[in-house]
PDB file of C-alpha atoms in Angstrom:
ATOM      1  CA  ASP A   1    -179.014  40.491-139.000  1.00 51.00           C
ATOM      2  CA  THR A   2    -181.751  38.965-140.819  1.00 58.00           C
ATOM      3  CA  GLU A   3    -180.593  35.358-141.846  1.00 91.00           C
ATOM      4  CA  VAL A   4    -180.859  31.907-140.839  1.00 96.00           C
ATOM      5  CA  THR A   5    -177.912  30.107-141.095  1.00 97.00           C
ATOM      6  CA  GLN A   6    -177.925  26.107-142.132  1.00 97.00           C
ATOM      7  CA  THR A   7    -174.764  23.952-141.612  1.00 97.00           C
ATOM      8  CA  PRO A   8    -173.803  21.842-143.666  1.00 97.00           C
ATOM      9  CA  LYS A   9    -175.226  23.238-146.815  1.00 95.00           C
ATOM     10  CA  HIS A  10    -174.385  19.843-148.471  1.00 96.00           C
ATOM     11  CA  LEU A  11    -174.272  16.633-146.874  1.00 96.00           C
ATOM     12  CA  VAL A  12    -173.974  12.741-148.149  1.00 95.00           C
ATOM     13  CA  MET A  13    -174.270  10.093-146.095  1.00 93.00           C
ATOM     14  CA  GLY A  14    -175.062   6.124-146.136  1.00 90.00           C
ATOM     15  CA  MET A  15    -178.310   4.664-144.880  1.00 89.00           C
ATOM     16  CA  THR A  16    -176.658   3.067-141.897  1.00 89.00           C
ATOM     17  CA  ASN A  17    -175.291   6.796-140.787  1.00 89.00           C
ATOM     18  CA  LYS A  18    -176.379   9.102-138.057  1.00 94.00           C
ATOM     19  CA  LYS A  19    -175.922  12.662-138.851  1.00 96.00           C
ATOM     20  CA  SER A  20    -177.380  15.675-137.794  1.00 97.00           C
ATOM     21  CA  LEU A  21    -178.832  19.061-139.919  1.00 98.00           C
ATOM     22  CA  LYS A  22    -178.480  22.792-138.001  1.00 98.00           C
ATOM     23  CA  CYS A  23    -180.004  25.853-138.177  1.00 98.00           C
ATOM     24  CA  GLU A  24    -179.559  28.946-136.290  1.00 98.00           C
ATOM     25  CA  GLN A  25    -181.287  32.400-136.171  1.00 97.00           C
ATOM     26  CA  HIS A  26    -181.041  35.691-134.236  1.00 91.00           C
ATOM     27  CA  MET A  27    -183.797  37.710-135.254  1.00 92.00           C
ATOM     28  CA  GLY A  28    -185.537  36.532-131.946  1.00 91.00           C
ATOM     29  CA  HIS A  29    -188.413  34.482-133.561  1.00 92.00           C
ATOM     30  CA  ARG A  30    -189.931  32.187-131.561  1.00 90.00           C
ATOM     31  CA  ALA A  31    -191.276  29.830-134.358  1.00 90.00           C
ATOM     32  CA  MET A  32    -188.885  27.350-136.200  1.00 93.00           C
ATOM     33  CA  TYR A  33    -189.275  25.472-139.308  1.00 94.00           C
ATOM     34  CA  TRP A  34    -188.496  22.300-141.406  1.00 97.00           C
ATOM     35  CA  TYR A  35    -188.954  21.534-144.609  1.00 96.00           C
ATOM     36  CA  LYS A  36    -188.389  18.964-147.125  1.00 97.00           C
ATOM     37  CA  GLN A  37    -187.928  19.948-150.506  1.00 96.00           C
ATOM     38  CA  LYS A  38    -187.591  17.738-153.389  1.00 95.00           C
ATOM     39  CA  ALA A  39    -186.365  18.571-157.179  1.00 91.00           C
ATOM     40  CA  LYS A  40    -189.187  20.962-158.970  1.00 88.00           C
ATOM     41  CA  LYS A  41    -191.564  20.274-155.952  1.00 93.00           C
ATOM     42  CA  PRO A  42    -192.810  23.000-153.543  1.00 94.00           C
ATOM     43  CA  PRO A  43    -191.566  22.979-150.186  1.00 94.00           C
ATOM     44  CA  GLU A  44    -193.251  20.364-147.978  1.00 94.00           C
ATOM     45  CA  LEU A  45    -193.803  21.372-144.080  1.00 93.00           C
ATOM     46  CA  MET A  46    -192.441  18.698-141.622  1.00 95.00           C
ATOM     47  CA  PHE A  47    -192.183  20.009-138.273  1.00 95.00           C
ATOM     48  CA  VAL A  48    -193.001  23.379-136.504  1.00 92.00           C
ATOM     49  CA  TYR A  49    -191.541  24.478-133.225  1.00 93.00           C
ATOM     50  CA  SER A  50    -193.134  26.873-131.362  1.00 89.00           C
ATOM     51  CA  TYR A  51    -191.475  28.486-128.137  1.00 90.00           C
ATOM     52  CA  GLU A  52    -189.326  25.614-128.357  1.00 93.00           C
ATOM     53  CA  LYS A  53    -191.777  23.020-128.113  1.00 92.00           C
ATOM     54  CA  LEU A  54    -192.876  20.759-131.119  1.00 93.00           C
ATOM     55  CA  SER A  55    -196.038  21.753-132.178  1.00 88.00           C
ATOM     56  CA  ILE A  56    -196.565  20.147-135.478  1.00 86.00           C
ATOM     57  CA  ASN A  57    -195.073  17.440-136.606  1.00 89.00           C
ATOM     58  CA  GLU A  58    -196.594  16.200-140.376  1.00 88.00           C
ATOM     59  CA  SER A  59    -196.462  12.468-140.052  1.00 90.00           C
ATOM     60  CA  VAL A  60    -192.526  12.416-140.490  1.00 95.00           C
ATOM     61  CA  PRO A  61    -190.882   9.118-140.652  1.00 95.00           C
ATOM     62  CA  SER A  62    -189.239   8.387-136.900  1.00 95.00           C
ATOM     63  CA  ARG A  63    -186.135   8.344-139.115  1.00 96.00           C
ATOM     64  CA  PHE A  64    -185.849  11.919-138.716  1.00 97.00           C
ATOM     65  CA  SER A  65    -186.191  13.463-135.225  1.00 97.00           C
ATOM     66  CA  PRO A  66    -186.178  17.197-134.861  1.00 97.00           C
ATOM     67  CA  GLU A  67    -184.729  19.103-131.790  1.00 97.00           C
ATOM     68  CA  CYS A  68    -185.007  22.995-130.302  1.00 97.00           C
ATOM     69  CA  PRO A  69    -182.161  23.322-127.873  1.00 95.00           C
ATOM     70  CA  ASN A  70    -183.199  27.253-127.199  1.00 94.00           C
ATOM     71  CA  SER A  71    -185.353  29.645-129.416  1.00 91.00           C
ATOM     72  CA  SER A  72    -182.301  30.246-131.849  1.00 95.00           C
ATOM     73  CA  LEU A  73    -181.453  26.585-132.538  1.00 97.00           C
ATOM     74  CA  LEU A  74    -183.141  23.723-134.223  1.00 98.00           C
ATOM     75  CA  ASN A  75    -181.493  20.484-135.353  1.00 98.00           C
ATOM     76  CA  LEU A  76    -182.835  17.776-137.545  1.00 98.00           C
ATOM     77  CA  HIS A  77    -181.013  14.446-136.731  1.00 97.00           C
ATOM     78  CA  LEU A  78    -181.148  12.013-139.163  1.00 96.00           C
ATOM     79  CA  HIS A  79    -180.824   8.177-138.747  1.00 94.00           C
ATOM     80  CA  ALA A  80    -181.010   5.137-141.064  1.00 93.00           C
ATOM     81  CA  LEU A  81    -182.357   6.888-143.931  1.00 94.00           C
ATOM     82  CA  GLN A  82    -183.358   5.739-147.360  1.00 95.00           C
ATOM     83  CA  PRO A  83    -182.189   7.190-150.840  1.00 95.00           C
ATOM     84  CA  GLU A  84    -185.981   8.881-151.387  1.00 96.00           C
ATOM     85  CA  ASP A  85    -184.971  10.932-148.546  1.00 96.00           C
ATOM     86  CA  SER A  86    -182.587  13.213-150.511  1.00 97.00           C
ATOM     87  CA  ALA A  87    -183.397  16.504-150.851  1.00 97.00           C
ATOM     88  CA  LEU A  88    -183.051  19.743-150.177  1.00 96.00           C
ATOM     89  CA  TYR A  89    -183.917  20.318-146.175  1.00 97.00           C
ATOM     90  CA  LEU A  90    -184.810  24.049-145.542  1.00 96.00           C
ATOM     91  CA  CYS A  91    -185.182  25.801-142.402  1.00 97.00           C
ATOM     92  CA  ALA A  92    -187.355  28.611-141.968  1.00 95.00           C
ATOM     93  CA  SER A  93    -188.372  31.163-138.808  1.00 94.00           C
ATOM     94  CA  SER A  94    -190.915  33.561-138.358  1.00 91.00           C
ATOM     95  CA  GLN A  95    -191.836  35.854-135.402  1.00 87.00           C
ATOM     96  CA  ASP A  96    -194.453  35.157-133.277  1.00 73.00           C
ATOM     97  CA  ALA A  97    -195.666  31.456-132.938  1.00 63.00           C
ATOM     98  CA  GLN A  98    -198.949  31.914-131.108  1.00 67.00           C
ATOM     99  CA  ARG A  99    -200.776  34.282-133.001  1.00 67.00           C
ATOM    100  CA  GLU A 100    -203.367  33.954-135.707  1.00 65.00           C
ATOM    101  CA  TYR A 101    -200.800  35.622-138.209  1.00 68.00           C
ATOM    102  CA  SER A 102    -197.194  34.577-136.990  1.00 68.00           C
ATOM    103  CA  GLY A 103    -195.424  36.767-139.839  1.00 80.00           C
ATOM    104  CA  GLU A 104    -193.937  35.684-142.716  1.00 88.00           C
ATOM    105  CA  LEU A 105    -191.280  33.083-143.503  1.00 92.00           C
ATOM    106  CA  PHE A 106    -187.764  33.801-143.336  1.00 94.00           C
ATOM    107  CA  PHE A 107    -185.816  31.043-144.927  1.00 95.00           C
ATOM    108  CA  GLY A 108    -182.073  29.564-144.852  1.00 96.00           C
ATOM    109  CA  GLU A 109    -179.977  28.244-148.075  1.00 95.00           C
ATOM    110  CA  GLY A 110    -180.763  24.709-147.164  1.00 96.00           C
ATOM    111  CA  SER A 111    -178.859  21.890-146.743  1.00 97.00           C
ATOM    112  CA  ARG A 112    -178.631  19.411-149.672  1.00 96.00           C
ATOM    113  CA  LEU A 113    -179.046  15.964-148.593  1.00 97.00           C
ATOM    114  CA  THR A 114    -177.961  13.138-150.439  1.00 96.00           C
ATOM    115  CA  VAL A 115    -178.464   8.990-149.151  1.00 95.00           C
ATOM    116  CA  LEU A 116    -176.692   6.744-151.039  1.00 93.00           C
TER     117      LEU A 116
ATOM    118  CA  ALA B   1    -209.343  23.711-145.889  1.00 59.00           C
ATOM    119  CA  GLN B   2    -207.018  26.194-147.971  1.00 63.00           C
ATOM    120  CA  SER B   3    -205.313  25.724-150.928  1.00 84.00           C
ATOM    121  CA  VAL B   4    -203.357  27.583-153.693  1.00 91.00           C
ATOM    122  CA  THR B   5    -203.101  26.835-156.979  1.00 94.00           C
ATOM    123  CA  GLN B   6    -200.535  28.461-159.557  1.00 96.00           C
ATOM    124  CA  LEU B   7    -201.032  28.477-163.308  1.00 92.00           C
ATOM    125  CA  GLY B   8    -198.586  27.422-165.668  1.00 92.00           C
ATOM    126  CA  SER B   9    -195.391  25.522-164.793  1.00 94.00           C
ATOM    127  CA  HIS B  10    -193.170  27.491-166.934  1.00 96.00           C
ATOM    128  CA  VAL B  11    -193.393  30.926-168.091  1.00 97.00           C
ATOM    129  CA  SER B  12    -191.314  32.120-170.770  1.00 97.00           C
ATOM    130  CA  VAL B  13    -191.216  36.118-171.339  1.00 97.00           C
ATOM    131  CA  SER B  14    -188.142  38.069-173.239  1.00 97.00           C
ATOM    132  CA  GLU B  15    -186.390  40.610-171.846  1.00 97.00           C
ATOM    133  CA  GLY B  16    -188.424  43.707-171.291  1.00 97.00           C
ATOM    134  CA  ALA B  17    -191.599  42.255-171.589  1.00 98.00           C
ATOM    135  CA  LEU B  18    -194.177  41.951-168.909  1.00 97.00           C
ATOM    136  CA  VAL B  19    -194.569  38.957-166.158  1.00 98.00           C
ATOM    137  CA  LEU B  20    -197.495  37.826-165.264  1.00 98.00           C
ATOM    138  CA  LEU B  21    -197.349  34.657-162.871  1.00 98.00           C
ATOM    139  CA  ARG B  22    -200.994  33.535-161.615  1.00 97.00           C
ATOM    140  CA  CYS B  23    -202.121  32.548-158.473  1.00 96.00           C
ATOM    141  CA  ASN B  24    -205.310  31.686-156.830  1.00 95.00           C
ATOM    142  CA  TYR B  25    -206.569  30.325-153.478  1.00 91.00           C
ATOM    143  CA  SER B  26    -209.232  28.950-152.017  1.00 87.00           C
ATOM    144  CA  SER B  27    -210.533  30.095-148.467  1.00 76.00           C
ATOM    145  CA  SER B  28    -213.737  30.983-146.953  1.00 70.00           C
ATOM    146  CA  VAL B  29    -212.130  33.998-145.539  1.00 70.00           C
ATOM    147  CA  PRO B  30    -209.243  36.102-146.721  1.00 70.00           C
ATOM    148  CA  PRO B  31    -206.152  34.792-146.281  1.00 82.00           C
ATOM    149  CA  TYR B  32    -202.825  36.088-145.861  1.00 89.00           C
ATOM    150  CA  LEU B  33    -200.885  36.010-149.145  1.00 92.00           C
ATOM    151  CA  PHE B  34    -197.334  35.524-150.095  1.00 94.00           C
ATOM    152  CA  TRP B  35    -194.861  35.261-152.856  1.00 97.00           C
ATOM    153  CA  TYR B  36    -191.708  33.972-152.780  1.00 97.00           C
ATOM    154  CA  VAL B  37    -188.459  33.381-155.530  1.00 97.00           C
ATOM    155  CA  GLN B  38    -186.018  30.589-155.508  1.00 96.00           C
ATOM    156  CA  TYR B  39    -182.909  30.579-157.333  1.00 93.00           C
ATOM    157  CA  PRO B  40    -181.245  27.304-158.131  1.00 88.00           C
ATOM    158  CA  ASN B  41    -179.933  25.677-154.781  1.00 83.00           C
ATOM    159  CA  GLN B  42    -180.769  28.056-152.828  1.00 88.00           C
ATOM    160  CA  GLY B  43    -183.676  28.864-150.060  1.00 91.00           C
ATOM    161  CA  LEU B  44    -186.743  30.777-150.650  1.00 95.00           C
ATOM    162  CA  GLN B  45    -186.686  34.428-150.482  1.00 95.00           C
ATOM    163  CA  LEU B  46    -189.937  36.451-149.769  1.00 95.00           C
ATOM    164  CA  LEU B  47    -190.767  39.260-152.558  1.00 97.00           C
ATOM    165  CA  LEU B  48    -194.317  40.467-151.155  1.00 96.00           C
ATOM    166  CA  LYS B  49    -196.775  39.820-148.828  1.00 93.00           C
ATOM    167  CA  TYR B  50    -200.478  41.066-148.226  1.00 92.00           C
ATOM    168  CA  THR B  51    -201.838  40.639-144.628  1.00 87.00           C
ATOM    169  CA  THR B  52    -204.548  43.851-144.521  1.00 82.00           C
ATOM    170  CA  GLY B  53    -204.809  47.092-145.708  1.00 85.00           C
ATOM    171  CA  ALA B  54    -203.970  48.011-149.518  1.00 88.00           C
ATOM    172  CA  THR B  55    -204.549  45.326-151.511  1.00 90.00           C
ATOM    173  CA  LEU B  56    -202.021  46.032-154.171  1.00 95.00           C
ATOM    174  CA  VAL B  57    -198.456  45.740-152.802  1.00 96.00           C
ATOM    175  CA  LYS B  58    -195.045  46.127-153.708  1.00 96.00           C
ATOM    176  CA  GLY B  59    -192.519  44.261-153.268  1.00 95.00           C
ATOM    177  CA  ILE B  60    -188.879  43.734-153.994  1.00 95.00           C
ATOM    178  CA  ASN B  61    -187.161  43.860-157.347  1.00 94.00           C
ATOM    179  CA  GLY B  62    -190.007  45.787-159.068  1.00 96.00           C
ATOM    180  CA  PHE B  63    -192.378  43.193-158.600  1.00 97.00           C
ATOM    181  CA  GLU B  64    -196.049  43.826-157.286  1.00 97.00           C
ATOM    182  CA  ALA B  65    -199.191  41.763-156.676  1.00 97.00           C
ATOM    183  CA  GLU B  66    -202.972  42.785-156.315  1.00 95.00           C
ATOM    184  CA  PHE B  67    -205.457  40.969-153.698  1.00 93.00           C
ATOM    185  CA  LYS B  68    -208.689  40.618-155.357  1.00 93.00           C
ATOM    186  CA  LYS B  69    -211.115  38.798-153.186  1.00 90.00           C
ATOM    187  CA  SER B  70    -213.785  38.578-155.825  1.00 90.00           C
ATOM    188  CA  GLU B  71    -211.609  36.434-157.789  1.00 92.00           C
ATOM    189  CA  THR B  72    -209.271  34.860-154.679  1.00 92.00           C
ATOM    190  CA  SER B  73    -206.656  35.564-157.203  1.00 94.00           C
ATOM    191  CA  PHE B  74    -202.983  37.179-155.774  1.00 95.00           C
ATOM    192  CA  HIS B  75    -201.306  37.446-159.524  1.00 97.00           C
ATOM    193  CA  LEU B  76    -197.618  38.533-159.599  1.00 98.00           C
ATOM    194  CA  THR B  77    -196.434  41.103-161.972  1.00 98.00           C
ATOM    195  CA  LYS B  78    -193.696  43.306-162.958  1.00 98.00           C
ATOM    196  CA  PRO B  79    -193.506  45.445-166.114  1.00 97.00           C
ATOM    197  CA  SER B  80    -190.287  44.853-167.428  1.00 97.00           C
ATOM    198  CA  ALA B  81    -188.608  41.606-167.155  1.00 97.00           C
ATOM    199  CA  HIS B  82    -184.780  41.244-166.602  1.00 97.00           C
ATOM    200  CA  MET B  83    -182.761  38.313-167.006  1.00 96.00           C
ATOM    201  CA  SER B  84    -181.918  37.988-163.666  1.00 96.00           C
ATOM    202  CA  ASP B  85    -185.654  37.396-162.680  1.00 97.00           C
ATOM    203  CA  ALA B  86    -185.236  33.971-163.799  1.00 97.00           C
ATOM    204  CA  ALA B  87    -186.058  31.894-161.182  1.00 97.00           C
ATOM    205  CA  GLU B  88    -188.639  29.307-159.285  1.00 97.00           C
ATOM    206  CA  TYR B  89    -191.584  31.869-158.147  1.00 98.00           C
ATOM    207  CA  PHE B  90    -194.075  30.014-155.160  1.00 97.00           C
ATOM    208  CA  CYS B  91    -197.119  31.519-154.140  1.00 96.00           C
ATOM    209  CA  ALA B  92    -198.226  30.554-150.743  1.00 93.00           C
ATOM    210  CA  VAL B  93    -200.901  31.226-147.801  1.00 89.00           C
ATOM    211  CA  THR B  94    -201.702  31.082-144.398  1.00 84.00           C
ATOM    212  CA  LEU B  95    -204.846  31.451-142.733  1.00 72.00           C
ATOM    213  CA  TYR B  96    -205.326  31.522-139.092  1.00 63.00           C
ATOM    214  CA  ASN B  97    -203.328  28.222-138.848  1.00 61.00           C
ATOM    215  CA  PHE B  98    -200.787  29.140-136.457  1.00 60.00           C
ATOM    216  CA  ASN B  99    -197.708  28.556-138.477  1.00 70.00           C
ATOM    217  CA  LYS B 100    -199.026  26.182-141.232  1.00 81.00           C
ATOM    218  CA  PHE B 101    -198.226  27.813-144.845  1.00 86.00           C
ATOM    219  CA  TYR B 102    -199.485  26.535-147.881  1.00 86.00           C
ATOM    220  CA  PHE B 103    -197.227  26.614-150.907  1.00 92.00           C
ATOM    221  CA  GLY B 104    -198.162  26.466-154.549  1.00 94.00           C
ATOM    222  CA  SER B 105    -196.408  24.159-156.746  1.00 95.00           C
ATOM    223  CA  GLY B 106    -194.510  26.697-158.307  1.00 96.00           C
ATOM    224  CA  THR B 107    -193.715  28.634-161.887  1.00 97.00           C
ATOM    225  CA  LYS B 108    -190.633  28.364-163.445  1.00 97.00           C
ATOM    226  CA  LEU B 109    -189.794  31.757-164.936  1.00 97.00           C
ATOM    227  CA  ASN B 110    -188.059  31.900-168.197  1.00 97.00           C
ATOM    228  CA  VAL B 111    -186.541  35.146-169.183  1.00 97.00           C
ATOM    229  CA  LYS B 112    -185.113  35.187-173.056  1.00 96.00           C
ATOM    230  CA  PRO B 113    -182.675  37.742-174.074  1.00 94.00           C
TER     231      PRO B 113
END
């Protein structure tokens, strides 16, 4: 099993809503990532979890709140988002988080978020 | 700090023609290098990677890339383009950064019949 599974694939929410994006991998990877991708742009790193601990936060606004309940799951909680937060949110994982080379990234198909 | 530059945001080739997508990196030491492909409304899929060893690496779908330290390049090639190769291609680098991957701005490949 070499998949990273993201749900939902599409999400439409208002600026006052609270929603969550979910990501799951069963490859035994110990690093998990959230990326944000706007149209015609490369993915931008948001957060990295290493062995279930937040290791990198790229100065992301607090309206995005990540959570890593266990080594296979990664959530992104969304609250009071702005229309400019509309984007494709990509989850990724890699093999080993505590070495200089942690292995390549495996991406999910993404969650397309639209904020009205 | 390291960075990745992809020359050409759009590349158009005819079906059967050579594909060449350019990637240059800036780093004081050899990085780990990757090429990813992204089809519309999908995630990124690894095409190939260079970590250590042989500088010519082969990937999926007939693509290959050569790491040239003297030129700080990692260009992606395919001898004969297929219509199904039309997609966005991203070069990426990571260097001793414990999980930080830096992506180039991407190159959209168009394949004409």
